[in-house]
XYZ file of C-alpha atoms in Angstrom:
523
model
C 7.093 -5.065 31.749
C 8.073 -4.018 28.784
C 7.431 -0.482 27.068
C 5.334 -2.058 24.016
C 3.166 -4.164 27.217
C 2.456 -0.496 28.879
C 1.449 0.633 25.281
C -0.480 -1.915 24.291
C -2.588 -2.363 28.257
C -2.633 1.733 27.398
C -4.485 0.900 24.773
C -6.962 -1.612 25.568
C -8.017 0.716 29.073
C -8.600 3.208 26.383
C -11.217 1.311 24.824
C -12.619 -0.202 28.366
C -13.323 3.728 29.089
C -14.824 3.940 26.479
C -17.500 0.540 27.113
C -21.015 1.388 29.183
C -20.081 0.435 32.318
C -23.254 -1.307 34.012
C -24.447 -4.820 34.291
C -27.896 -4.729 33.308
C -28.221 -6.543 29.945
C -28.981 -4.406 26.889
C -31.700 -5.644 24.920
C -33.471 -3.844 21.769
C -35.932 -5.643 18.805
C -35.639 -5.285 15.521
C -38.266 -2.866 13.899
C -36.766 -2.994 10.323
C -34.638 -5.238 8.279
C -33.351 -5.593 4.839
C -30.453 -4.641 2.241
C -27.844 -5.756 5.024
C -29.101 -3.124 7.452
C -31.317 -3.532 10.348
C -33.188 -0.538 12.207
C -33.211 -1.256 16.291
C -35.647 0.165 18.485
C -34.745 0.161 22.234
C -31.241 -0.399 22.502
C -30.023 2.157 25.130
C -26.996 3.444 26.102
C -25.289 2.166 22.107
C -21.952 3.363 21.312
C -20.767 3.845 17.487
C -19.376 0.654 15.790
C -20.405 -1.397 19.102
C -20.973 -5.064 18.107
C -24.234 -6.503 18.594
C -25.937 -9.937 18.345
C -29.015 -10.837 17.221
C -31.071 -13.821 19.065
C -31.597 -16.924 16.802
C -34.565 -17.791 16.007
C -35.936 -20.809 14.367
C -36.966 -24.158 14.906
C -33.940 -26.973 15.560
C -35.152 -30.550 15.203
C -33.091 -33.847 14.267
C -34.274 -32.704 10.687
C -33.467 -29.122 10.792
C -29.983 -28.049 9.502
C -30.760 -24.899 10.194
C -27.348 -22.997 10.584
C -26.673 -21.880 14.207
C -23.712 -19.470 14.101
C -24.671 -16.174 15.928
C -25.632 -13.079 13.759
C -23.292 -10.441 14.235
C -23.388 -6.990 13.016
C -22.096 -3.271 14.277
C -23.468 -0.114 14.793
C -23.137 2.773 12.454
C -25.962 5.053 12.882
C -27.017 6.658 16.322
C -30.697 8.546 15.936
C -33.326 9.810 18.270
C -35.390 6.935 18.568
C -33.790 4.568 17.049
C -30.427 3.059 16.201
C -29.298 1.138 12.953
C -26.576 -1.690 12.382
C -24.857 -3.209 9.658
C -24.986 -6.991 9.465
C -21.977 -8.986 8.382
C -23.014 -12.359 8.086
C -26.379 -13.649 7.602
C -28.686 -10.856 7.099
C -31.244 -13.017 4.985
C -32.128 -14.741 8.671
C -32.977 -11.765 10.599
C -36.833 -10.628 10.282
C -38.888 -7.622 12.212
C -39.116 -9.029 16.021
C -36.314 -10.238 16.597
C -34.075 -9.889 19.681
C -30.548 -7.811 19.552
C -28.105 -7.477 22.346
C -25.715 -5.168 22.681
C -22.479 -6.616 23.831
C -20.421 -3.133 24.964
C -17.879 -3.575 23.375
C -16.677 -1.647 19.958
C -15.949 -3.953 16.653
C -12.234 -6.109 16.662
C -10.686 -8.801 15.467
C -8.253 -11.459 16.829
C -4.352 -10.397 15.355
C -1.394 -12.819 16.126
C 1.898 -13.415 14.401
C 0.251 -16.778 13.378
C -1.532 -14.673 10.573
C 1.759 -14.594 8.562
C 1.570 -15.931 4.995
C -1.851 -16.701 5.403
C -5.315 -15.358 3.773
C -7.590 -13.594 6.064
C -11.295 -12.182 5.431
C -12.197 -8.707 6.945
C -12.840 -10.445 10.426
C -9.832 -11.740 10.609
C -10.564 -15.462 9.944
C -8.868 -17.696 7.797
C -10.032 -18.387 4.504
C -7.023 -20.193 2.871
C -8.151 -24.057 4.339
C -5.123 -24.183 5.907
C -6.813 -24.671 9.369
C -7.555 -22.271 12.414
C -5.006 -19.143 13.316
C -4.293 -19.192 16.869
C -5.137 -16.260 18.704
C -2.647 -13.781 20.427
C -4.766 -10.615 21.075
C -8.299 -8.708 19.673
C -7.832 -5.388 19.131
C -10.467 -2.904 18.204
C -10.894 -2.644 14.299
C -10.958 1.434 14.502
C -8.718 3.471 17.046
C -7.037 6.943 17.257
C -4.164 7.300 15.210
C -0.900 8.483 17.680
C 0.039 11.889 18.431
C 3.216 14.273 17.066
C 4.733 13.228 20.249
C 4.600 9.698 20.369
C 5.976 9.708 16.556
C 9.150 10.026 14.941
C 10.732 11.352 11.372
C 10.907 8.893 8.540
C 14.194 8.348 7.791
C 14.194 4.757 6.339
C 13.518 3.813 3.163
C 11.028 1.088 2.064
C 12.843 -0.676 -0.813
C 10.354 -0.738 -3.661
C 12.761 -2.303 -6.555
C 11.649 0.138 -9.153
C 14.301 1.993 -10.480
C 11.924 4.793 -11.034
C 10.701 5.497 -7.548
C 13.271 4.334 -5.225
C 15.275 7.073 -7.532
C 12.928 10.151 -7.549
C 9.997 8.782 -5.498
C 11.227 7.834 -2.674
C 8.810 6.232 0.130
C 9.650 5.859 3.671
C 8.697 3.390 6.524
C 5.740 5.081 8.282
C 4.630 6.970 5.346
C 1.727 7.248 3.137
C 2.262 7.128 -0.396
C -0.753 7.090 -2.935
C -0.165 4.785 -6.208
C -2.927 6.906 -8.656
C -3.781 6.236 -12.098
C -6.190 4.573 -14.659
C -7.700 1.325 -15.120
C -4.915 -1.211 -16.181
C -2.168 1.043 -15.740
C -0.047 -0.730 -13.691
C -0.870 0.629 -10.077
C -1.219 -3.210 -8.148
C 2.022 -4.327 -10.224
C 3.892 -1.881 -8.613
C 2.347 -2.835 -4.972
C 3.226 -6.295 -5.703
C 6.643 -5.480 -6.461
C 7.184 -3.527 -3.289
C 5.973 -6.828 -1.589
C 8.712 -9.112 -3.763
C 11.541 -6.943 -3.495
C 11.492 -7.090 0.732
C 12.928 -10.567 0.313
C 16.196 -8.728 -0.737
C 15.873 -6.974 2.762
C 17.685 -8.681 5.466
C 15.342 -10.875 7.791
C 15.781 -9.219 10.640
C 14.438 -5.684 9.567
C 12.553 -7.236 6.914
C 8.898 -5.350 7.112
C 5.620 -7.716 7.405
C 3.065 -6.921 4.057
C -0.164 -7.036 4.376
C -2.357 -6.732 1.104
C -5.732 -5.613 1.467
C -8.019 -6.803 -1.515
C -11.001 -4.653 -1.962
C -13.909 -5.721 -3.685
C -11.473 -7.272 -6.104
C -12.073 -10.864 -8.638
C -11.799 -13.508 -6.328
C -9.950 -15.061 -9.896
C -7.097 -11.728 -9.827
C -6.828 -12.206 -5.581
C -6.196 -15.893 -6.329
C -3.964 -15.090 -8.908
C -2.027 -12.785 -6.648
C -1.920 -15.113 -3.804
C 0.052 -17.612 -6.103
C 2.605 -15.667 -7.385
C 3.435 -14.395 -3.696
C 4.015 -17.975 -2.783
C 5.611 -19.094 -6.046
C 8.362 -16.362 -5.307
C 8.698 -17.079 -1.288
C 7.198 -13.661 -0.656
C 4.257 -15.283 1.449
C 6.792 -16.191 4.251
C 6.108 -12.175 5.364
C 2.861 -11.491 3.711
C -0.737 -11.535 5.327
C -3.290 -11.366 2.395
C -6.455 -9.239 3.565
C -9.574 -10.385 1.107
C -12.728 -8.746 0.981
C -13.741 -9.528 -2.733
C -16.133 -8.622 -5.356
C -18.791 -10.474 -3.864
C -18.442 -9.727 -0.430
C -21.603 -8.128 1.260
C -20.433 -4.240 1.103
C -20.016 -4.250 5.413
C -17.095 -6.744 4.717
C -15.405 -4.055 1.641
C -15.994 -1.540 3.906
C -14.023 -3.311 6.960
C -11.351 -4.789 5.227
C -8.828 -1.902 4.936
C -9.144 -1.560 8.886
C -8.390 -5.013 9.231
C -5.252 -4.071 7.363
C -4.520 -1.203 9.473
C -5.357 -3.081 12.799
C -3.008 -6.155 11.639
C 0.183 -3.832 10.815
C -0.374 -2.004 14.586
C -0.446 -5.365 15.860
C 3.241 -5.625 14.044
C 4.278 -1.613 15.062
C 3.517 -2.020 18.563
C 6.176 -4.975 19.105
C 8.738 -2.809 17.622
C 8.414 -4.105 13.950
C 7.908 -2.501 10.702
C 4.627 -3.361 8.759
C 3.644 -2.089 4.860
C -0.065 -2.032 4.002
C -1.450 -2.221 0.503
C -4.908 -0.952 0.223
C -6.033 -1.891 -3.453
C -8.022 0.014 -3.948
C -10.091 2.515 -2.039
C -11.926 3.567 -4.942
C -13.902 0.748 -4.349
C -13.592 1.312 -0.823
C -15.508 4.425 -1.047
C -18.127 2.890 -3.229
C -18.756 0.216 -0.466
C -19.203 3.065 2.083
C -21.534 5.126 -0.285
C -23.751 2.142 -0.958
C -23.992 1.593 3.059
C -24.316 5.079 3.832
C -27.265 5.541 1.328
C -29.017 2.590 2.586
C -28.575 4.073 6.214
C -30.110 7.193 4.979
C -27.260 9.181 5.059
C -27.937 12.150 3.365
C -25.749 12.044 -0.311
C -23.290 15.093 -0.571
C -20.956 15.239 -3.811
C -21.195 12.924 -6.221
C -23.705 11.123 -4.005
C -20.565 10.071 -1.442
C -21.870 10.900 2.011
C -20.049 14.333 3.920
C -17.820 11.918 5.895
C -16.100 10.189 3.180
C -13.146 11.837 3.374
C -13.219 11.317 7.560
C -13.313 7.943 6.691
C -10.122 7.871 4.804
C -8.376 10.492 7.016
C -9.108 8.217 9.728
C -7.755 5.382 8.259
C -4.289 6.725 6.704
C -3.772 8.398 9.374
C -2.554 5.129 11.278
C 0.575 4.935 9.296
C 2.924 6.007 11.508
C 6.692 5.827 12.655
C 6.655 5.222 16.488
C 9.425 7.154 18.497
C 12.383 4.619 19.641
C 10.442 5.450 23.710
C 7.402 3.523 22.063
C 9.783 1.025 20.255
C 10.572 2.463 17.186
C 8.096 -0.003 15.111
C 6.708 1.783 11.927
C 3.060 1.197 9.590
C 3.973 2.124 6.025
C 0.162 2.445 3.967
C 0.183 2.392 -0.436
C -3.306 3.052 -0.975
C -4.227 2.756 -4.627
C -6.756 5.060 -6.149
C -8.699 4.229 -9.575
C -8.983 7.247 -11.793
C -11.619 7.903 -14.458
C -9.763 9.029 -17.638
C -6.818 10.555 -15.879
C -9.030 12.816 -13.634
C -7.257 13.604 -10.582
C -9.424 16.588 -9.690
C -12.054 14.442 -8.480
C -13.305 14.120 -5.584
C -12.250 10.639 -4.221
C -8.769 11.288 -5.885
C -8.674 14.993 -4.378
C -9.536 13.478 -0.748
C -6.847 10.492 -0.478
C -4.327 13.197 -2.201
C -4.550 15.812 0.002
C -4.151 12.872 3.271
C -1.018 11.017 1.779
C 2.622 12.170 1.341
C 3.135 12.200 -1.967
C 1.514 9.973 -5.258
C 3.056 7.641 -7.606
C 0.849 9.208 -10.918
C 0.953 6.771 -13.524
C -0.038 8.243 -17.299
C -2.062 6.696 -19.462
C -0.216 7.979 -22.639
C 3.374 7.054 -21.287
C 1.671 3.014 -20.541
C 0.032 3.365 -23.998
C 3.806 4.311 -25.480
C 5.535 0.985 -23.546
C 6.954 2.995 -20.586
C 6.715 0.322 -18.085
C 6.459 1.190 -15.598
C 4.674 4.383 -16.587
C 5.113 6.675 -13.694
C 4.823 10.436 -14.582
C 7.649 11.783 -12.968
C 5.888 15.629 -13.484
C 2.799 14.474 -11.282
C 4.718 12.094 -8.766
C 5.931 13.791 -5.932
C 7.367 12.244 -2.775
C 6.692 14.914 0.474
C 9.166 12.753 2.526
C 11.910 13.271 0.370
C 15.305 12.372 0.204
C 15.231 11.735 3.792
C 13.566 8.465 3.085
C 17.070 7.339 0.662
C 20.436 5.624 1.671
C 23.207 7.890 1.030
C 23.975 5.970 -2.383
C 20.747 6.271 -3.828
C 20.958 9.887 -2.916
C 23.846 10.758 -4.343
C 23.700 8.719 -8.094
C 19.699 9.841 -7.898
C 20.114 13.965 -7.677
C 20.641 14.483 -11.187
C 18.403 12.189 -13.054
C 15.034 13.908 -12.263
C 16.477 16.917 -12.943
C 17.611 15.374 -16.665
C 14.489 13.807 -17.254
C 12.220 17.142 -16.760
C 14.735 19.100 -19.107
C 14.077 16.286 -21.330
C 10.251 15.973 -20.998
C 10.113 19.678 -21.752
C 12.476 19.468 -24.900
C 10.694 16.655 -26.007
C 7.653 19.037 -26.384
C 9.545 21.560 -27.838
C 11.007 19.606 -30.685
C 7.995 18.823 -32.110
C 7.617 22.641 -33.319
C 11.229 22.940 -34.112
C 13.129 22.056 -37.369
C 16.638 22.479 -36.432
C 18.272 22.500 -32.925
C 21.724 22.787 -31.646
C 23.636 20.335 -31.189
C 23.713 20.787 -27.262
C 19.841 20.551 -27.339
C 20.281 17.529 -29.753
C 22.437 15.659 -26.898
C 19.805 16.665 -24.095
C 17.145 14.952 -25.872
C 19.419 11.580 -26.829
C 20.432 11.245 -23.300
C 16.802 11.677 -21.706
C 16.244 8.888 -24.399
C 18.253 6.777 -23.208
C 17.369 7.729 -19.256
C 13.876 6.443 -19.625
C 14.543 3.570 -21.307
C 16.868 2.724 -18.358
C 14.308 3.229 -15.965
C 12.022 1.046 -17.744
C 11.554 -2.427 -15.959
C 9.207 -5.347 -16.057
C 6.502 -6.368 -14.066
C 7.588 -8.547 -11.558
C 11.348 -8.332 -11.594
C 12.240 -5.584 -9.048
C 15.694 -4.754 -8.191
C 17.666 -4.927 -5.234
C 19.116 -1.404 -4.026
C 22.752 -2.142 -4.600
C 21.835 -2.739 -8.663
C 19.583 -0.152 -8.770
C 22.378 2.112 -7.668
C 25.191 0.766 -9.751
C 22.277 1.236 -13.017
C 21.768 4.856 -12.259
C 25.309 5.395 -11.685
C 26.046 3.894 -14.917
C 23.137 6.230 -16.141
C 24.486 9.283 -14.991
C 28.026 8.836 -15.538
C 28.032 9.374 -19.806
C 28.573 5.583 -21.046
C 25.494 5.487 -22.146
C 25.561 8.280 -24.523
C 27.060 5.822 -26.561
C 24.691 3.022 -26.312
C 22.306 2.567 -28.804
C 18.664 3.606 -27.285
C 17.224 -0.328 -28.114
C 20.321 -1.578 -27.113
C 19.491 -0.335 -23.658
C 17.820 -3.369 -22.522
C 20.616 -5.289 -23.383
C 23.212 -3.333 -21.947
C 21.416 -3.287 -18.614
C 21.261 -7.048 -19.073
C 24.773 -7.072 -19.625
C 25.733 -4.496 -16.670
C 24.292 -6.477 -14.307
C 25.375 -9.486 -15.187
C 29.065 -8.153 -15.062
C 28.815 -7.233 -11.460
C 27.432 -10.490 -10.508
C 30.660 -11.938 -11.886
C 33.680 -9.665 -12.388
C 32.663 -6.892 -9.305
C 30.829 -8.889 -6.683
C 32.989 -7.029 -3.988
C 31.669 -3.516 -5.267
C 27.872 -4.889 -4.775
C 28.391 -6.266 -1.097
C 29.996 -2.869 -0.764
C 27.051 -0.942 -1.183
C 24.769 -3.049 0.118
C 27.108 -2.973 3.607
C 27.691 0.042 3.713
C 24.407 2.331 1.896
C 26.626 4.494 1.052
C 29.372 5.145 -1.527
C 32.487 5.981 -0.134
C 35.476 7.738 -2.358
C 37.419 4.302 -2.592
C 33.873 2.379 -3.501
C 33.423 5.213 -6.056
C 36.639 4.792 -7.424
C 36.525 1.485 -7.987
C 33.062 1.304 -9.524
C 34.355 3.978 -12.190
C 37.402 1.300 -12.881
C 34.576 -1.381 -13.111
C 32.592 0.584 -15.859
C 35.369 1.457 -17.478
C 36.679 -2.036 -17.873
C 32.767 -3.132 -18.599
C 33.363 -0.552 -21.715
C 36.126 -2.270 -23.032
C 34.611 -5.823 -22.357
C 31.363 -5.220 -24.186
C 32.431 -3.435 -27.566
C 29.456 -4.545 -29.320
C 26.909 -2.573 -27.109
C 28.887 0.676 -27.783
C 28.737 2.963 -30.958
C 32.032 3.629 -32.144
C 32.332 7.427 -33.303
């Protein structure tokens, strides 16, 4: 037996200690129904998300089409006298009278490896028409997140192709980084682009993505869905939908369907990335089921647990210890803000449970920095630990750079004259962020990002013009794919830059210089 089989029959006599253990069959009725909620009076002995089913009712004659599929819901609030459940299909059948059973067992949903590049709904059943997924396992859809012990340090980076954040951002597998920002600002682009770029990664550490739609356009999730499988990306993707007109139980589910799905994928030793877009939403779901529960409304009318909802859920990510198989759950939840507010309160929750934020400004998306990550707000709590040696050593000085230049930037709006050493600051932090800049959809692989940062960082392109930029990054790679292929495959071998791979890549530039006179200015 293998160790992932003890962890995962671990697991499941967790939950069975946690299931009533008699035989007598637990029946309630139904005193009150309506909004998606229904109030049960009699059920004994109910545990907290247990599923229950409620008895059909209804005539069937050779006439009657009436639908026969078994209403299902869960339970989510445990009172004195009575306890209420959230119905997830087919509330608009259930009236006062009716019969519920309680079935002992907590909420789950079948996972199996089948589930790869298809589209699920929050129960984890297909919705793509591409015919039935077969099932490997159920496991429950909420669990206890492991322990310090059973985890280990992050220490491998998750590839995101964005020169910006692979440089200065850095996320890990098994972390938690927040994407933050504005309406329209760019924050599921940059998810998406984490998803594309892991077809650079080599298939056999390749991570499995799983994108979690909340209470999305089913027109934008479609939209999504096609471009992953225009660009090949759906070959390791699992697309989690809960749209816009979902019944909020489903919106509310969906990112533990994510969660439960990338476990599945950590417990056999594998690494898994999760996309939650977006729990702003997510929240909103939970606050429209908690008011109709009669939860009592805290701040901003979110119920007191909201932020033991999220902690709960983030808290899965993980990075196993090599004992439990070494598999890892990276999550990138996204969070909507109102006008750049980060100070409140949904915002202040999922910050203060994630690693580190990706903050994307308004004013730098409104002035075409694409993408338009605020390298003041963005922080990354994992670190450089999370980088290959090469991206470590070409990235140390550009953050640096590109705060000296933010703050000058500032500065020289007050000031008439400045030195010329001040002068040069500025130009170069010009030309930095322009480098970074990048367009949706086209992430880089690590190798080029490298080599473009080295170039960055090593003075030729103080003499680049600062439009030309575009161009000459154009150009740069372009010469590498031709003229230095062996300097590439290098890097990419090795993640590292050794003194001979250095020394040849400063040959390479150089001779780049002399091949491209047109890009430079001539003083």
């Amino acid at each position: 037996m293998t160790m992932n089989t003890i962890l995962i029959e671990k697991i499941r006599k967790e939950i069975e200690a946690l299931e009533p253990k008699t035989s007598v069959e637990r029946v309630g009725t139904v005193v009150k129904a309506g909004d998606g909620i229904a109030e049960i009076d009699g059920l004994q002995n109910a545990m907290m998300a247990e599923m229950v089913v409620f008895e059909h009712v209804g005539k069937k004659t050779l006439n009657d089409t009436l639908d026969a599929e078994p209403i299902v819901g869960f339970v989510l609030n445990l009172e004195e006298d009575y306890v209420k459940a959230v119905i997830l299909s087919g509330a608009e059948r259930i009236v006062e009278g009716m019969i519920v059973k309680g079935t002992g067992k907590t909420l789950s949903i079948p996972v199996s490896t089948g589930m790869i590049g298809r589209v699920v709904n929050a129960l984890g059943e297909p919705v793509d028409g591409k015919g039935a997924i077969k099932e490997e396992d159920r496991m429950p859809i909420e669990r206890i997140a492991f322990g310090v012990i059973d985890r280990a340090g992050v220490d491998t980076p998750v590839h995101t192709g964005i020169k910006a954040i692979d440089s200065m951002i850095p996320v890990g597998r098994g972390q938690r980084e927040l994407i933050i920002g504005d309406r329209g600002t760019g924050k599921t682009a940059i998810a998406l682009d984490t998803i594309l770029n892991q077809i650079t990664e080599p298939k056999e550490t390749r991570p499995i993505c799983i994108y979690v739609a909340i209470g999305q356009k089913e027109s934008k999730i479609a939209r999504i869905v096609g471009e992953l499988e225009e660009r090949g990306a759906m070959a390791y993707t699992i697309v989690v939908v809960a749209g816009a007109s979902e019944a909020a139980a489903l919106q509310y589910l969906a990112p533990f369907t994510g969660a439960t799905i990338g476990e599945f994928f950590m417990l056999k030793g594998k690494d898994a990335v999760v996309v939650y877009d977006d729990l702003s939403k997510h929240a909103v779901a939970y606050r429209q089921m908690s008011l109709l529960l009669r939860r009592p409304p805290g701040r901003e009318a979110y119920p007191g647990d909201i932020f033991y909802l999220h902690s709960r859920l983030l808290e899965r990510a993980a990075k196993l210890s090599d004992k439990l198989g070494g598999g890892s759950l990276t999550a990138l939840p996204i969070i909507e803000t109102q006008q750049g507010d980060v100070s409140a309160y949904i915002p202040t929750n999922v910050i203060s449970i994630t690693d580190g934020q990706i903050y994307l400004d308004t004013d730098l998306f409104n002035k075409g920095m694409r993408p338009a990550v605020n390298v003041g707000l963005s922080v990354s709590r994992v670190g450089s630990n999370a980088q290959t040696k090469a991206m470590k050593k070409v990235a140390g000085k550009i953050r640096l750079e590109l705060a000296q230049f933010r703050e000058l930037e500032a500065f020289m709006q007050f000031a008439s004259d400045l030195d010329k050493e001040t002068k040069d600051r500025i130009e170069k932090g010009r030309r930095l962020s322009e480098l970074l800049k990048q367009t949706n959809g086209k992430p880089l692989s690590f190798e080029k990002e490298v080599i473009v940062i080295f170039a960055g960082i090593s003075g030729i392109i103080d003499k680049v013009k600062v439009e030309d930029m575009r161009l000459f990054e154009d150009k740069l790679s372009e010469y590498f794919d031709h003229h230095a292929k062996g300097i590439v495959d290098a890097i990419k071998k090795e993640h590292a830059i050794s003194e001979q791979t250095e020394a040849n890549l400063k040959l390479a530039l150089a001779d780049f210089v002399t091949s491209h006179p047109e890009l430079f200015i001539v003083h």
